[in-house]
Short mmCIF file of C-alpha atoms in Angstrom, two decimals:
data_model
loop_
_atom_site.label_atom_id
_atom_site.label_comp_id
_atom_site.label_asym_id
_atom_site.label_seq_id
_atom_site.Cartn_x
_atom_site.Cartn_y
_atom_site.Cartn_z
CA MET A 1 133.73 133.14 13.12
CA TYR A 2 132.40 130.01 14.87
CA PHE A 3 135.94 128.66 15.29
CA LEU A 4 137.19 131.97 16.75
CA LEU A 5 134.27 132.10 19.18
CA ASN A 6 134.92 128.53 20.32
CA SER A 7 138.63 129.27 20.75
CA TYR A 8 137.84 132.34 22.83
CA LEU A 9 135.36 130.47 25.02
CA TRP A 10 137.81 127.60 25.57
CA LYS A 11 140.54 130.05 26.59
CA GLU A 12 138.21 131.59 29.18
CA ILE A 13 137.10 128.17 30.44
CA SER A 14 140.62 126.74 30.66
CA GLN A 15 141.93 129.77 32.55
CA THR A 16 139.07 129.48 35.04
CA ILE A 17 139.74 125.77 35.54
CA GLU A 18 143.44 126.44 36.12
CA GLN A 19 142.58 128.79 38.99
CA THR A 20 140.30 126.35 40.81
CA ASP A 21 141.26 124.06 43.66
CA LEU A 22 138.55 121.47 42.97
CA VAL A 23 136.25 120.71 40.02
CA LEU A 24 132.74 119.21 40.10
CA PHE A 25 131.48 117.38 37.01
CA ILE A 26 127.75 116.69 36.62
CA ILE A 27 127.78 113.29 34.94
CA SER A 28 124.93 112.35 32.60
CA ASN A 29 124.32 111.07 29.09
CA ASN A 30 124.42 114.68 27.84
CA PHE A 31 127.84 115.09 29.45
CA PHE A 32 129.05 111.89 27.78
CA ASN A 33 127.92 113.08 24.34
CA SER A 34 129.29 116.61 24.67
CA LYS A 35 132.65 117.29 22.99
CA SER A 36 133.12 120.39 25.16
CA CYS A 37 132.54 118.44 28.39
CA ARG A 38 134.95 115.76 27.23
CA GLN A 39 137.60 118.39 26.48
CA GLU A 40 137.17 119.96 29.93
CA LEU A 41 137.33 116.63 31.75
CA ILE A 42 140.46 115.49 29.92
CA TYR A 43 142.07 118.89 30.58
CA VAL A 44 141.39 118.50 34.31
CA THR A 45 142.41 114.85 34.61
CA ASN A 46 145.24 114.43 32.10
CA THR A 47 146.77 117.89 31.74
CA LEU A 48 146.26 119.66 35.07
CA LYS A 49 145.73 116.54 37.19
CA LYS A 50 143.44 118.50 39.48
CA PRO A 51 141.18 116.85 42.06
CA PHE A 52 137.56 116.49 40.99
CA ILE A 53 134.29 114.93 42.10
CA SER A 54 131.84 113.16 39.78
CA VAL A 55 128.22 114.00 40.58
CA PHE A 56 125.65 111.61 39.09
CA ILE A 57 122.18 113.14 38.75
CA ASN A 58 120.68 109.89 37.46
CA GLY A 59 121.25 106.96 39.79
CA ASN A 60 120.70 104.48 36.96
CA TYR A 61 123.27 105.98 34.61
CA GLN A 62 125.96 103.49 33.58
CA VAL A 63 129.39 104.91 32.78
CA THR A 64 130.88 103.52 29.56
CA GLY A 65 133.46 104.24 26.88
CA TRP A 66 135.97 107.08 27.18
CA LEU A 67 134.25 108.44 30.30
CA LYS A 68 134.73 105.24 32.31
CA SER A 69 138.52 105.34 32.02
CA GLN A 70 138.66 109.02 32.98
CA ILE A 71 136.60 108.91 36.18
CA SER A 72 137.05 105.32 37.38
CA GLU A 73 139.23 106.38 40.33
CA SER A 74 137.51 109.66 41.18
CA LYS A 75 135.39 110.46 44.20
CA TYR A 76 131.73 110.36 43.26
CA ILE A 77 128.22 110.74 44.58
CA HIS A 78 124.78 109.66 43.28
CA PHE A 79 121.88 112.04 43.83
CA GLU A 80 119.00 109.63 43.27
CA GLU A 81 120.12 106.90 45.64
CA LYS A 82 119.38 108.70 48.93
CA ASP A 83 117.42 111.55 50.44
CA PHE A 84 118.27 114.77 48.57
CA LEU A 85 119.32 116.79 51.64
CA ASP A 86 121.41 113.92 52.98
CA THR A 87 123.13 113.65 49.61
CA CYS A 88 123.79 117.41 49.57
CA ASN A 89 125.41 117.16 52.99
CA GLU A 90 127.48 114.21 51.83
CA LEU A 91 128.62 116.20 48.80
CA LEU A 92 129.61 119.13 51.01
CA SER A 93 131.64 116.77 53.18
CA LEU A 94 133.41 115.39 50.09
CA ILE A 95 134.20 118.93 48.93
CA LYS A 96 135.58 119.95 52.32
CA GLN A 97 137.64 116.77 52.53
CA SER A 98 139.08 117.24 49.03
CA LEU A 99 139.91 120.90 49.60
CA SER A 100 141.49 120.10 52.94
CA ILE A 101 143.77 117.49 51.37
CA ASN A 102 144.65 119.75 48.46
CA MET A 103 145.51 122.77 50.59
CA SER A 104 146.87 121.20 53.78
CA LEU A 105 150.53 121.49 52.75
CA VAL A 106 150.33 125.17 51.89
CA LYS A 107 149.71 128.08 54.25
CA ASN A 108 146.95 130.57 53.57
CA THR A 109 147.88 132.71 50.58
CA SER A 110 147.83 135.84 52.75
CA ASP A 111 151.03 134.44 54.33
CA VAL A 112 152.93 134.09 51.05
CA LYS A 113 155.63 136.52 52.20
CA GLN A 114 156.40 134.11 55.04
CA TRP A 115 156.72 131.05 52.81
CA ASN A 116 160.05 129.24 52.87
CA GLU A 117 161.63 127.48 49.90
CA LYS A 118 159.78 124.23 50.62
CA GLU A 119 156.42 125.99 50.66
CA VAL A 120 157.19 127.78 47.39
CA LYS A 121 157.97 124.41 45.83
CA GLN A 122 154.69 123.05 47.18
CA TRP A 123 152.88 125.96 45.50
CA PHE A 124 154.38 124.85 42.17
CA ASN A 125 153.19 121.29 42.84
CA ASN A 126 149.68 122.35 43.85
CA ASN A 127 149.30 124.34 40.66
CA ASN A 128 150.53 121.41 38.53
CA LEU A 129 153.47 123.43 37.22
CA MET A 130 156.64 121.91 35.82
CA SER A 131 159.08 121.08 38.62
CA GLU A 132 161.83 122.23 36.25
CA LEU A 133 160.37 125.75 36.33
CA HIS A 134 160.88 125.81 40.07
CA GLY A 135 164.40 124.49 39.56
CA PHE A 136 165.08 127.13 36.92
CA TYR A 137 163.96 130.14 38.94
CA GLN A 138 165.07 128.77 42.34
CA PHE A 139 162.92 131.10 44.42
CA GLN A 140 164.24 130.96 47.98
CA ASN A 141 161.09 132.25 49.68
CA GLY A 142 157.61 133.62 49.11
CA ASN A 143 158.76 137.22 49.04
CA GLU A 144 160.99 136.50 46.03
CA LEU A 145 158.04 134.83 44.30
CA LEU A 146 155.80 137.84 44.95
CA LEU A 147 158.42 140.31 43.74
CA TYR A 148 158.84 138.31 40.53
CA THR A 149 155.05 138.19 40.13
CA GLN A 150 154.80 141.95 40.46
CA ALA A 151 157.51 142.46 37.84
CA ILE A 152 156.46 139.85 35.28
CA LEU A 153 152.79 140.84 35.15
CA THR A 154 153.59 144.40 34.09
CA PHE A 155 154.36 143.32 30.52
CA SER A 156 153.43 140.61 28.03
CA TRP A 157 154.19 137.07 29.23
CA THR A 158 155.49 136.21 25.74
CA LYS A 159 158.49 138.51 26.25
CA GLU A 160 159.53 136.63 29.39
CA TYR A 161 158.91 133.32 27.66
CA GLU A 162 161.20 134.28 24.78
CA ARG A 163 163.78 135.60 27.24
CA ILE A 164 164.13 132.41 29.28
CA LYS A 165 163.21 129.66 26.81
CA ILE A 166 166.73 129.09 25.44
CA ARG A 167 168.38 129.27 28.87
CA PHE A 168 165.77 126.92 30.31
CA GLU A 169 166.30 124.32 27.60
CA GLU A 170 170.07 124.61 27.89
CA LYS A 171 169.86 123.97 31.63
CA PHE A 172 167.70 120.87 31.16
CA LYS A 173 169.31 119.69 27.93
CA GLN A 174 170.38 116.32 29.35
CA GLN A 175 166.81 115.64 30.49
CA GLN A 176 165.55 116.71 27.04
CA GLN A 177 163.04 118.94 28.79
CA TYR A 178 161.46 121.68 26.69
CA LEU A 179 159.40 124.65 27.78
CA SER A 180 156.23 125.02 25.71
CA PRO A 181 154.18 128.24 25.56
CA HIS A 182 151.29 126.31 27.13
CA GLU A 183 153.33 125.28 30.18
CA PHE A 184 154.68 128.78 30.67
CA LEU A 185 151.21 130.30 30.35
CA LYS A 186 150.00 127.95 33.10
CA PHE A 187 152.76 129.41 35.27
CA ILE A 188 151.69 132.98 34.41
CA ASN A 189 148.03 132.22 35.18
CA ALA A 190 149.01 130.73 38.53
CA LEU A 191 150.98 133.90 39.30
CA LYS A 192 147.94 136.04 38.39
CA HIS A 193 145.81 133.98 40.73
CA LEU A 194 148.41 134.37 43.48
CA LYS A 195 148.53 138.13 42.95
CA ASN A 196 144.74 138.47 43.05
CA LYS A 197 144.69 136.74 46.43
CA ASN A 198 147.50 138.89 47.75
CA LEU A 199 146.65 142.41 46.59
CA SER A 200 147.11 143.72 50.09
CA SER A 201 150.52 142.07 50.39
CA ILE A 202 152.09 143.20 47.09
#
C-alpha cells in the first residue's frame, strides 16, 4: 500500500513539474537528506532539463555531495545575506528573467493556430520533447498540432503509442533511436497542457 501511494504521488508530482516553465527549489539540509527532493531535482535537471532557481534559506548552508554537482551551474539566491524584502525583489527579478528567456522564442499560447513550422519545433524544444518526435509527425503549423491534440486526447494515449512505435523505430533505425512509453507520455502531457491553455481556440 505504501509503495502504491508513493507511486501515485510521484506520478502527480512529475506531471505537475512537466507542465511548469520554471522550478524553485528551497535548498536546506532537510532537502539534501530527502530522497523525494533528490528525485524531483534529478528529474528536473537530468531528465527534463528545465530551468530552475536554487533558493537558500540558510545563508551558512554549504552545498556538498550529490547536491553540489546538480546545482553548481544554477541561478541561486541566499535569503539570509541581505534585507528580506530586497531579497524577495531580487528573486522576483530572477524569476521574470528566467521566464522571459524560456518563453521568448515562442508566441503566447493563445496564438498557437498562427504558429509556423519553426514555432511548432520550438514548442517541442521548450517542452524537452524528443526532436525525433517532431521529425516523425512533421507538423507544418500550429493548427495541425491543435487538431492532432484534439484527436489524440479523446482516447487512451497507449493506443497511439502502440500504433506509432514500430513505424517510429523503423524511421529512426539507423540512429538506433527508440520511443519509450515515458518519452511518449511526456509528449501527451505537453499536449494536455497546450489544450488547457487553448480551450477557446480548439
